[in-house]
Tab-separated table of C-alpha atoms in Angstrom:
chain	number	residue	atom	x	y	z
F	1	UNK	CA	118.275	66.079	110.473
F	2	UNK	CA	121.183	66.506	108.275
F	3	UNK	CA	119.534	69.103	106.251
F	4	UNK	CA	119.561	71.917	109.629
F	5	UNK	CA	121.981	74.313	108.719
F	6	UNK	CA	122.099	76.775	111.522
F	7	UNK	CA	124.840	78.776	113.248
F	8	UNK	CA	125.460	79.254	117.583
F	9	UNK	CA	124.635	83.170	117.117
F	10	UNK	CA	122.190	83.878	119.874
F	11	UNK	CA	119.275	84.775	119.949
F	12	UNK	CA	118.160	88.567	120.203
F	13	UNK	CA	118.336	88.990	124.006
F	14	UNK	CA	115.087	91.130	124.991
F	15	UNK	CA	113.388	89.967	122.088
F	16	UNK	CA	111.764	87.063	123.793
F	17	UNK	CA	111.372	85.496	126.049
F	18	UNK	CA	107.782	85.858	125.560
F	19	UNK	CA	105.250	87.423	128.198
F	20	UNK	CA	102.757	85.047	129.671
F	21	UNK	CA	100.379	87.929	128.716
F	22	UNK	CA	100.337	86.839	125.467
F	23	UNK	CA	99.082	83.169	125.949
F	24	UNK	CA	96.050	84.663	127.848
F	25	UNK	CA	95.238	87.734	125.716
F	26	UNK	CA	95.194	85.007	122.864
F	27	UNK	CA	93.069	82.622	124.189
F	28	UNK	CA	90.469	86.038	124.618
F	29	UNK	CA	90.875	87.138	121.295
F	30	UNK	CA	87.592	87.156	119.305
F	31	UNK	CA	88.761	89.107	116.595
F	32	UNK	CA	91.797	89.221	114.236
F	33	UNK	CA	92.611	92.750	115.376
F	34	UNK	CA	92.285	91.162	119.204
F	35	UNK	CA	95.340	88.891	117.865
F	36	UNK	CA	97.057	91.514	116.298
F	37	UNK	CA	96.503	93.686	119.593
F	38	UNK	CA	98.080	90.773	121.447
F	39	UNK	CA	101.410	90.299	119.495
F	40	UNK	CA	102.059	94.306	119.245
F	41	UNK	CA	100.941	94.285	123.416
F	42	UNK	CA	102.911	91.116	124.310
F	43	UNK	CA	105.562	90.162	122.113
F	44	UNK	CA	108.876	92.164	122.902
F	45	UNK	CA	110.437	94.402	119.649
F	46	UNK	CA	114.292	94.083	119.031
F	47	UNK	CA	116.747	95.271	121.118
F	48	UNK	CA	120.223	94.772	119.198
F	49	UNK	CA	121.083	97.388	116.596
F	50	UNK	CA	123.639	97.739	113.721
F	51	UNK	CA	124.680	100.772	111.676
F	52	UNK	CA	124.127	100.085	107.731
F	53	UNK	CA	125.111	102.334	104.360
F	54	UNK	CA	122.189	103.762	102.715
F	55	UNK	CA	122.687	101.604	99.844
F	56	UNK	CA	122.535	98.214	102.115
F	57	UNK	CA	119.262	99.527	104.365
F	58	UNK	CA	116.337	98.580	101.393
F	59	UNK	CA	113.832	96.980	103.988
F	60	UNK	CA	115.557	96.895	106.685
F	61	UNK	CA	113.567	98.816	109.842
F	62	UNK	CA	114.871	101.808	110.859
F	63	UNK	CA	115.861	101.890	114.850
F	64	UNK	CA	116.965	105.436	115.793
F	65	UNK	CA	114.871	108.798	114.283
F	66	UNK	CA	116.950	110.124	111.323
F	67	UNK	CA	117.222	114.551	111.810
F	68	UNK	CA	118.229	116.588	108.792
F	69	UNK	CA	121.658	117.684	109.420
F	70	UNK	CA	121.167	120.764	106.753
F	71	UNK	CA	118.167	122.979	105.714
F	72	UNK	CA	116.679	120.902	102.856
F	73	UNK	CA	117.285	122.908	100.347
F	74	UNK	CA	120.421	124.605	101.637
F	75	UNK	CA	119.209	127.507	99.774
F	76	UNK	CA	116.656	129.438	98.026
F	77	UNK	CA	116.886	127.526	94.882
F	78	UNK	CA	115.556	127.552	90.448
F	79	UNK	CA	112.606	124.969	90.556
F	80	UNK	CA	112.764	126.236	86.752
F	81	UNK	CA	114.735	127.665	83.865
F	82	UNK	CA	114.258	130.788	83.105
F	83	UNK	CA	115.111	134.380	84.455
F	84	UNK	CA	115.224	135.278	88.143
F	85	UNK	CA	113.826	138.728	89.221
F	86	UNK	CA	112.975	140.725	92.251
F	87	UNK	CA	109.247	140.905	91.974
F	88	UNK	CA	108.857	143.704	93.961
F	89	UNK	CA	110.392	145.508	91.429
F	90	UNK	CA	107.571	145.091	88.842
F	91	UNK	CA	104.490	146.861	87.864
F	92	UNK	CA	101.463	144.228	88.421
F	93	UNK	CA	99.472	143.387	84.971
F	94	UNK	CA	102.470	146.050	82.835
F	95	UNK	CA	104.146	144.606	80.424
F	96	UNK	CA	108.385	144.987	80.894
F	97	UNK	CA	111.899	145.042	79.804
F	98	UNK	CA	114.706	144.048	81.653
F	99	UNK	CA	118.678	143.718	81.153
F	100	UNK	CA	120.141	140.413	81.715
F	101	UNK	CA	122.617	141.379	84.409
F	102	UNK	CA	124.500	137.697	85.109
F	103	UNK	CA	123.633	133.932	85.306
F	104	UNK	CA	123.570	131.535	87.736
F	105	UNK	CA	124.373	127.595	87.741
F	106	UNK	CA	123.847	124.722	89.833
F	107	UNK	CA	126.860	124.069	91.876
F	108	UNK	CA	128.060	127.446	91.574
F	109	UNK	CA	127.572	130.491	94.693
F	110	UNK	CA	124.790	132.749	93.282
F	111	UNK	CA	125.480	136.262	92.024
F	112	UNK	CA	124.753	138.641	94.421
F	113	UNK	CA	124.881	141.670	92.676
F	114	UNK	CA	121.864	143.182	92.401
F	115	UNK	CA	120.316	146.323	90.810
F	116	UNK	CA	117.567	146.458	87.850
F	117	UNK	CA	117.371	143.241	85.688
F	118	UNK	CA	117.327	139.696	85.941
F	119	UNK	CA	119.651	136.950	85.732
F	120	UNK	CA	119.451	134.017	83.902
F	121	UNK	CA	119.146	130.928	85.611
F	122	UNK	CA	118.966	126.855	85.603
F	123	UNK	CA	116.770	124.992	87.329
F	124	UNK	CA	118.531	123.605	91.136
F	125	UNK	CA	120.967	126.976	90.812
F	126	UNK	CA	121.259	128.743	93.961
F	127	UNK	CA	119.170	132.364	93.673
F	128	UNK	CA	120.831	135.717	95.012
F	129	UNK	CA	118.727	136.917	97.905
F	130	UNK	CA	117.241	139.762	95.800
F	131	UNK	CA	115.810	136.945	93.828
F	132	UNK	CA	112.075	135.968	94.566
F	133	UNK	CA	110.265	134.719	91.776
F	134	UNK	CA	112.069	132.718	88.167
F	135	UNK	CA	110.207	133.098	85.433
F	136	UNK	CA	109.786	130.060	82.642
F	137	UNK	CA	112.028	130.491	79.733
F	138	UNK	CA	108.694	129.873	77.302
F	139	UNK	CA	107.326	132.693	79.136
F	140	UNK	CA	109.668	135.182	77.901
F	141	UNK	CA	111.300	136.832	74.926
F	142	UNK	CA	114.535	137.523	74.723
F	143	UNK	CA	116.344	139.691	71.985
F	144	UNK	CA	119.579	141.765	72.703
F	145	UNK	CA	120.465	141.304	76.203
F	146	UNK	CA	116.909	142.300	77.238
F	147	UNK	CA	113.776	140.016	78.545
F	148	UNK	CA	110.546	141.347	77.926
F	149	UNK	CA	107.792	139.868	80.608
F	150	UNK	CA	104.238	140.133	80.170
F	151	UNK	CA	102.282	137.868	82.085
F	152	UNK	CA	101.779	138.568	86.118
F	153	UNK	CA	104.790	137.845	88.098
F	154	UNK	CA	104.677	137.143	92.218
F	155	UNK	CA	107.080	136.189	94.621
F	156	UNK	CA	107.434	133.060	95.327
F	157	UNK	CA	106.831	131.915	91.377
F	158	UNK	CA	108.674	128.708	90.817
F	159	UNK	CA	111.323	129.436	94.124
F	160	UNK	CA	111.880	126.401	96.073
F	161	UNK	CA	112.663	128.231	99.319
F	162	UNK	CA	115.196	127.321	101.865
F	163	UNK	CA	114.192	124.700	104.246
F	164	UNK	CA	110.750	124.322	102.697
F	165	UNK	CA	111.025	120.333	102.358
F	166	UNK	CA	112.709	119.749	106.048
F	167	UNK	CA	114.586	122.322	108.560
F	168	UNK	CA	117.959	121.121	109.627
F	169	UNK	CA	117.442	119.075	113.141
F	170	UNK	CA	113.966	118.298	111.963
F	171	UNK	CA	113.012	114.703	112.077
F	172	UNK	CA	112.772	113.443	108.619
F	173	UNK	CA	112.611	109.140	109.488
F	174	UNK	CA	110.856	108.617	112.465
F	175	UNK	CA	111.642	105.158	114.261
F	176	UNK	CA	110.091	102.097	113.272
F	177	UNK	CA	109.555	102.920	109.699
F	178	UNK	CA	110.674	100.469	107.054
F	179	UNK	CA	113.545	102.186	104.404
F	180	UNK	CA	112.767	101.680	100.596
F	181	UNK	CA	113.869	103.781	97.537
F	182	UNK	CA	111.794	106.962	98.808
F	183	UNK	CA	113.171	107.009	102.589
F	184	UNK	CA	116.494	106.683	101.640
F	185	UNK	CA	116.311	109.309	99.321
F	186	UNK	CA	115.170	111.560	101.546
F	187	UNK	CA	117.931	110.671	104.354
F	188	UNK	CA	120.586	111.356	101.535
F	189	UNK	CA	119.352	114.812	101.239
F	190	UNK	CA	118.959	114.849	104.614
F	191	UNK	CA	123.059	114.219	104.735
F	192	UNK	CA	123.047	110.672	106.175
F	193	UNK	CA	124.969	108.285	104.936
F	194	UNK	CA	124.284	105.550	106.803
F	195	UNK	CA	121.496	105.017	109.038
F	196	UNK	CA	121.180	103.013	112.701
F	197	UNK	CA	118.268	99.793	111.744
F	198	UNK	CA	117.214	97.214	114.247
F	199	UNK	CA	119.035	93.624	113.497
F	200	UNK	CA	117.326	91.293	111.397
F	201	UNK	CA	115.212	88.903	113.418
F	202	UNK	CA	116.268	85.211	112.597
F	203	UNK	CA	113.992	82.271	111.660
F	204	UNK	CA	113.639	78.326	110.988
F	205	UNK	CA	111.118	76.954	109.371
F	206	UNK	CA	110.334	72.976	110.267
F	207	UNK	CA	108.121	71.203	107.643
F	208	UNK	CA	106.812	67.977	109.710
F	209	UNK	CA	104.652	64.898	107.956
F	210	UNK	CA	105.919	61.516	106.806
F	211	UNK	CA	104.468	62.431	103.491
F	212	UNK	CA	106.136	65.386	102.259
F	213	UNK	CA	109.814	65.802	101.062
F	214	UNK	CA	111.403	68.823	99.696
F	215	UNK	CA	110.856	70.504	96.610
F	216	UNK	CA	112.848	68.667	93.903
F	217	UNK	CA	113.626	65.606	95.483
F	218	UNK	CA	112.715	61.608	94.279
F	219	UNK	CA	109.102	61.051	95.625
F	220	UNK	CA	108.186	57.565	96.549
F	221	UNK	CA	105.106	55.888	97.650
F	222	UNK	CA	102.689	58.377	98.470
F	223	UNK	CA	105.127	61.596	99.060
F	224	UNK	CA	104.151	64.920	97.658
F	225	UNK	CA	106.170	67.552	97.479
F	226	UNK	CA	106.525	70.644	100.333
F	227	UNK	CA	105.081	73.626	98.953
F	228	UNK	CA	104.420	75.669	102.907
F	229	UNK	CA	108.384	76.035	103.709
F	230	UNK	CA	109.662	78.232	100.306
F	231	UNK	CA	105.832	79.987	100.725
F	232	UNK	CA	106.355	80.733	104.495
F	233	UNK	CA	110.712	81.268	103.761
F	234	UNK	CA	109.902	83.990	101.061
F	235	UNK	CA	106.890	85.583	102.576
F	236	UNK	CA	109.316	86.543	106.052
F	237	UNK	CA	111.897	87.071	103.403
F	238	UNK	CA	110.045	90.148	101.821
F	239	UNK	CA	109.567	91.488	105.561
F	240	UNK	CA	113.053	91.435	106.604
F	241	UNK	CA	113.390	88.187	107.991
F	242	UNK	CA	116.990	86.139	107.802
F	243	UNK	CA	115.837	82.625	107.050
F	244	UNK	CA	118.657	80.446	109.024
F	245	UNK	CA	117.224	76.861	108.129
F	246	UNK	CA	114.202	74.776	106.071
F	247	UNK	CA	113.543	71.710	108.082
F	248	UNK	CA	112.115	68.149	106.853
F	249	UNK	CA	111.525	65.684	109.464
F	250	UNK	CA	109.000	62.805	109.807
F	251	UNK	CA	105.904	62.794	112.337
F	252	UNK	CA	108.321	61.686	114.941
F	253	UNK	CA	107.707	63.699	118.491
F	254	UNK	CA	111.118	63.055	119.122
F	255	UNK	CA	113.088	64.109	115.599
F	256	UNK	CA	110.485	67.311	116.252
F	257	UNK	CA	111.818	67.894	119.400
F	258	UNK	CA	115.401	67.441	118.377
F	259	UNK	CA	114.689	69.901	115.664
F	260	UNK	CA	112.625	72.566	117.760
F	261	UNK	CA	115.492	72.267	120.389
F	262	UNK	CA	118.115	72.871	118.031
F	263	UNK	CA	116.353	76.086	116.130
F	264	UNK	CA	115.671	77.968	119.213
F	265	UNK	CA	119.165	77.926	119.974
F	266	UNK	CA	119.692	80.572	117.031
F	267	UNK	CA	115.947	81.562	115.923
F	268	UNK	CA	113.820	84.127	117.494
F	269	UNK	CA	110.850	82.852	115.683
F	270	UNK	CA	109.927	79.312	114.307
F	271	UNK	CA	107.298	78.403	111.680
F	272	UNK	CA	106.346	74.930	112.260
F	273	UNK	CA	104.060	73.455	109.202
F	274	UNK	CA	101.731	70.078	109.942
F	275	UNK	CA	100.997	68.461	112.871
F	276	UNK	CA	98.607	71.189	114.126
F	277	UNK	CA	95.589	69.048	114.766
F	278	UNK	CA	94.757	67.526	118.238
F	279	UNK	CA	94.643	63.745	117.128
F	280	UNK	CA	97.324	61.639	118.195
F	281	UNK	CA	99.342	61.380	115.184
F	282	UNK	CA	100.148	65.449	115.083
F	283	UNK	CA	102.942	65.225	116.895
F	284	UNK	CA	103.960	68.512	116.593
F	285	UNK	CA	101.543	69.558	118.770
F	286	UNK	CA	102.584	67.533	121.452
F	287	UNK	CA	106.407	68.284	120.939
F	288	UNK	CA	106.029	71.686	122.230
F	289	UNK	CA	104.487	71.832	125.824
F	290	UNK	CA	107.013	68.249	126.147
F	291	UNK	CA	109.979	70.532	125.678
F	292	UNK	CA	108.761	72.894	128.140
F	293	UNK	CA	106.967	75.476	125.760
F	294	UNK	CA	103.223	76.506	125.221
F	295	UNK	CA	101.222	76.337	122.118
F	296	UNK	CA	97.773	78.037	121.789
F	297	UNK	CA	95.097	77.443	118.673
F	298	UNK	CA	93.729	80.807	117.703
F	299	UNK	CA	89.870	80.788	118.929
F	300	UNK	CA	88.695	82.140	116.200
F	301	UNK	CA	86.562	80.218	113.388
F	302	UNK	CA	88.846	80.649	110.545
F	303	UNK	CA	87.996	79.024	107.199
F	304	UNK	CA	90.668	77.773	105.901
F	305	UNK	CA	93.189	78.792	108.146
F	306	UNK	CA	92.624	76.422	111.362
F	307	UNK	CA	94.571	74.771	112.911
F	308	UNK	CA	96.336	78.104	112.626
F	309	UNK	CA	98.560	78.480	116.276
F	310	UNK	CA	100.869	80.802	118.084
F	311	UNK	CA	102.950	80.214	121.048
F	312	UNK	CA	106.845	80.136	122.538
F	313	UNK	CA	109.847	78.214	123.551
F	314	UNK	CA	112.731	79.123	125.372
F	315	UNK	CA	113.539	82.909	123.192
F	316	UNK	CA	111.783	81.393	120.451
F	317	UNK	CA	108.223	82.622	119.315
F	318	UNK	CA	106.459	79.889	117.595
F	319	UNK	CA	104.060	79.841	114.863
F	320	UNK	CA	101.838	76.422	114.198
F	321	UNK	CA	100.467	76.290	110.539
F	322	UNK	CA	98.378	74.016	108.612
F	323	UNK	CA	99.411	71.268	106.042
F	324	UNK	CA	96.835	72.428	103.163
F	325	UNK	CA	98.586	75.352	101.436
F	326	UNK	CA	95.718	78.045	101.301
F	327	UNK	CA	95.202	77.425	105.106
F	328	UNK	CA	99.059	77.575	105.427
F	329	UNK	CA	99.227	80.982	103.142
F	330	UNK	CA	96.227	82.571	105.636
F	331	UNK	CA	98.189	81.679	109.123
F	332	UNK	CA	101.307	83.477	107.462
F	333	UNK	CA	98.879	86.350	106.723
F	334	UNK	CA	97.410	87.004	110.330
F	335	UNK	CA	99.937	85.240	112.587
F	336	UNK	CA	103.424	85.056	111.170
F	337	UNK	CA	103.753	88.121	109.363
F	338	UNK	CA	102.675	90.521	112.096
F	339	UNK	CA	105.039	88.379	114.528
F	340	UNK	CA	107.331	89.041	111.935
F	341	UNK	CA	106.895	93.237	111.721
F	342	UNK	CA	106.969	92.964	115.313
F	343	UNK	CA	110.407	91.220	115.370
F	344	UNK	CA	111.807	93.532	112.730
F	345	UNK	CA	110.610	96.778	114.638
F	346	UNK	CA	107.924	97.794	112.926
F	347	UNK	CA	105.711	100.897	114.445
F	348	UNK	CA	102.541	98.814	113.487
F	349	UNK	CA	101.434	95.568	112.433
F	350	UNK	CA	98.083	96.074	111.056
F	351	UNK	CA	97.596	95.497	107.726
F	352	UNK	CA	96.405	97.714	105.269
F	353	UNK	CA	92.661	98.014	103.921
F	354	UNK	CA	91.518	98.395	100.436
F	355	UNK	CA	87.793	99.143	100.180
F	356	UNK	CA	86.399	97.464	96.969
F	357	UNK	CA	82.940	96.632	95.111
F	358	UNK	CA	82.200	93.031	95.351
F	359	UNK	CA	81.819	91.410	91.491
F	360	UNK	CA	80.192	88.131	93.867
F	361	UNK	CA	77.194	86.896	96.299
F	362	UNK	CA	78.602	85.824	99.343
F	363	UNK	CA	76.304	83.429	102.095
F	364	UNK	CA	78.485	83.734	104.769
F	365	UNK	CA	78.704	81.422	107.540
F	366	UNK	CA	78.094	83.273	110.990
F	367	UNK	CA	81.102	84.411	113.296
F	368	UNK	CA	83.336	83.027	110.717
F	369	UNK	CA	86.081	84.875	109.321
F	370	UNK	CA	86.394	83.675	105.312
F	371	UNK	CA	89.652	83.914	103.227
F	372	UNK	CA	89.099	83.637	99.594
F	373	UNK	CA	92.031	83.903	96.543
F	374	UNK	CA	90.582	86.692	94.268
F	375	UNK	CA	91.337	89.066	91.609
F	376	UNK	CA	90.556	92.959	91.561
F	377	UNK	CA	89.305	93.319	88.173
F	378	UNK	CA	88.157	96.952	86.410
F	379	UNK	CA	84.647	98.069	85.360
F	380	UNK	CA	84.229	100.244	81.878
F	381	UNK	CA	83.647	103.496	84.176
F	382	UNK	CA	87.186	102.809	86.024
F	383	UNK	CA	85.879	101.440	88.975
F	384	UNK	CA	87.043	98.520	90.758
F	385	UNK	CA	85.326	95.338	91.580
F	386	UNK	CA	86.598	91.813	93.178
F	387	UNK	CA	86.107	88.494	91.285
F	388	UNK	CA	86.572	85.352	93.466
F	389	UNK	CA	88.857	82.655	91.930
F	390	UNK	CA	87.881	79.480	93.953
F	391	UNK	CA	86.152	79.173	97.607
F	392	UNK	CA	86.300	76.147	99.589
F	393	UNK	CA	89.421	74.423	98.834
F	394	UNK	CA	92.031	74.576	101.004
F	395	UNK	CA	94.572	72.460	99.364
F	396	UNK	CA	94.582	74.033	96.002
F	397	UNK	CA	97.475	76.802	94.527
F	398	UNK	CA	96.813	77.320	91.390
F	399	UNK	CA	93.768	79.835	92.646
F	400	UNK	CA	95.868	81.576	95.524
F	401	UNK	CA	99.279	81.743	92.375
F	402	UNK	CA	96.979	83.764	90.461
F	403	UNK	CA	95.360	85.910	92.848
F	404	UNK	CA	96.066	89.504	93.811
């Protein structure tokens, strides 16, 4: 056990403990979206918040609806070079020439002067209020001070208008959504500089099984190195997940318990990898409702993917994976990473669907819900189609590594 690194920060109070709801409305699930349904029903979001710069919040979840505090743009503003003109002013389909009567630059308050002409302009300058349409610079000629214009001119042309993109006190972020490059561009503008997110939910990950040791280290007899903890670490990792410990211990029910014990003290959710099956030698299984907890096996006919489980300790959700990686990789997929959106704060948990045209014959088995590794390939007319890589074989990475 000397290898559990973890901290006496508590726990997220409010995130868990977990409702007994959720033990039930798993054991009725007969779909994945029943399970789904039952961690976004019964599983408790964050409660504890921080307040992060901009330039920190990539992936974090944001906790608090982020308002414009200005009219986005400020102002009626270029979306073009060229020459800004009252279009009102101007004879529909008649060719014109007008007197360059001032410029106007980004940064700089806009000429207000107004009168018979145009100004020049750059693109992001602020526009006079007499100003309703910029016309291109290629669509002009210039010679002398004057602009001729030929082609049809309206109001409106190439004028981003004030408040078009987002009205100052108008929502912008709503809560729950997750912050990349494109939200926090948009709560710049918006004039936030930092942003309220829920806190990170913490995890520990406990590898179990006398035969595997940790990527790296001396193998002897029949060991084999861990592949599910760095797989299960980096997958939370990408949702916003703080990974607080990896955890190696033998099939010992009481080094499991020890370790179990130990994580919950700091972890609001623990991946537990091996052990899952109901012979006497998965002691993993059997560590749990000993400590006091519950552990449920999904009722669904998974292949691979069983024994996939879910259940809680203490203010600890638990998550019971497989040994064989591919059955490993699929419980992360439908158990631990919606557990894990739902610990971040996400709005939803359901994953996102990608219609595609099978490249493959497929006997399925009845009621039972296949994972495959596979690659979306594409057909000479630009189409898509899906090309399986390997069926069957639980155990094996190299398929699932070079899947999409």
């Amino acid at each position: 056990m000397s290898d559990l690194d973890v901290t006496a920060d508590a726990v997220q109070g409010g995130a868990r403990p977990q409702s007994p709801s959720l033990q039930i409305m798993i054991a009725r699930a007969q779909t994945l979206r029943d399970v789904w349904s039952a961690i976004e029903r019964a599983v408790a979001g964050p409660t504890q918040t921080e307040r992060v710069q901009l330039r920190a919040a990539r992936q974090r979840i944001c906790a608090e609806t982020v308002r414009s505090a200005t009219d986005i743009p400020r102002f009626n503003q270029a979306a073009m070079d060229g020459f800004g003109l009252d279009a009102s002013s101007l004879s529909i389909g008649v060719e014109t020439c007008e007197p360059v009567i001032g410029e106007c630059r980004p940064g700089r308050a806009p000429l207000q002067t107004g009168g018979p002409g145009v100004v020049k302009v750059a693109t992001g300058a602020a526009l006079p209020d007499w100003v309703s349409a910029v016309v291109r610079w290629e669509d002009c000629v210039t010679s002398d001070g004057q602009v001729h214009l030929s082609g049809p001119v309206h109001a409106g042309l190439n004028v981003r208008r004030r408040g078009e993109d987002a009205l100052k006190g108008r929502p912008v972020i709503p809560a729950g959504r997750r912050i990349d490059a494109r939200v926090s561009a948009l709560a710049a503008a918006a004039g936030a500089k930092a942003v309220d997110v829920w806190r990170k939910p913490r995890a520990g990950i406990l590898v179990t099984g006398d035969e595997v040791a940790p990527p790296g280290a001396k193998l002897s007899g029949a060991q084999i190195h861990d592949s599910n903890g760095v797989m299960a670490a980096q997958l939370l990792e990408a949702e916003g997940v703080d990974i607080r410990t990896i955890c190696y211990v033998a099939d010992d029910q009481a080094e499991i318990e020890a370790a179990i014990e130990l994580m919950s003290e700091t972890c609001d959710l623990i991946v537990m990898s091996g052990g899952m099956s109901h012979s006497d030698q998965d002691a993993t299984r059997l560590a749990v409702p000993s400590l006091g907890g519950w552990l449920s096996s999904l009722p669904l006919k998974l292949r691979p993917g069983k024994p996939s489980a879910i259940g809680a300790y203490r203010n600890s959700v638990l998550v019971g994976m497989p040994g064989n990686p591919l059955a490993a990789y699929v419980a992360m997929q439908i158990i631990g990473l919606p557990l894990a959106r739902r610990l971040c704060g996400l709005s939803s948990l359901f994953p996102a669907r990608r219609p595609v045209e099978s490249g493959f014959d497929l006997r399925r088995v009845q009621h039972t819900i296949e994972f495959v590794p596979a690659r979306i390939g594409e057909c000479l007319d630009g189409s898509h189609h899906v090309k399986i890589l390997s069926r069957g074989a639980s155990a094996r990475l190299v398929p699932l590594a070079e899947s999409d």
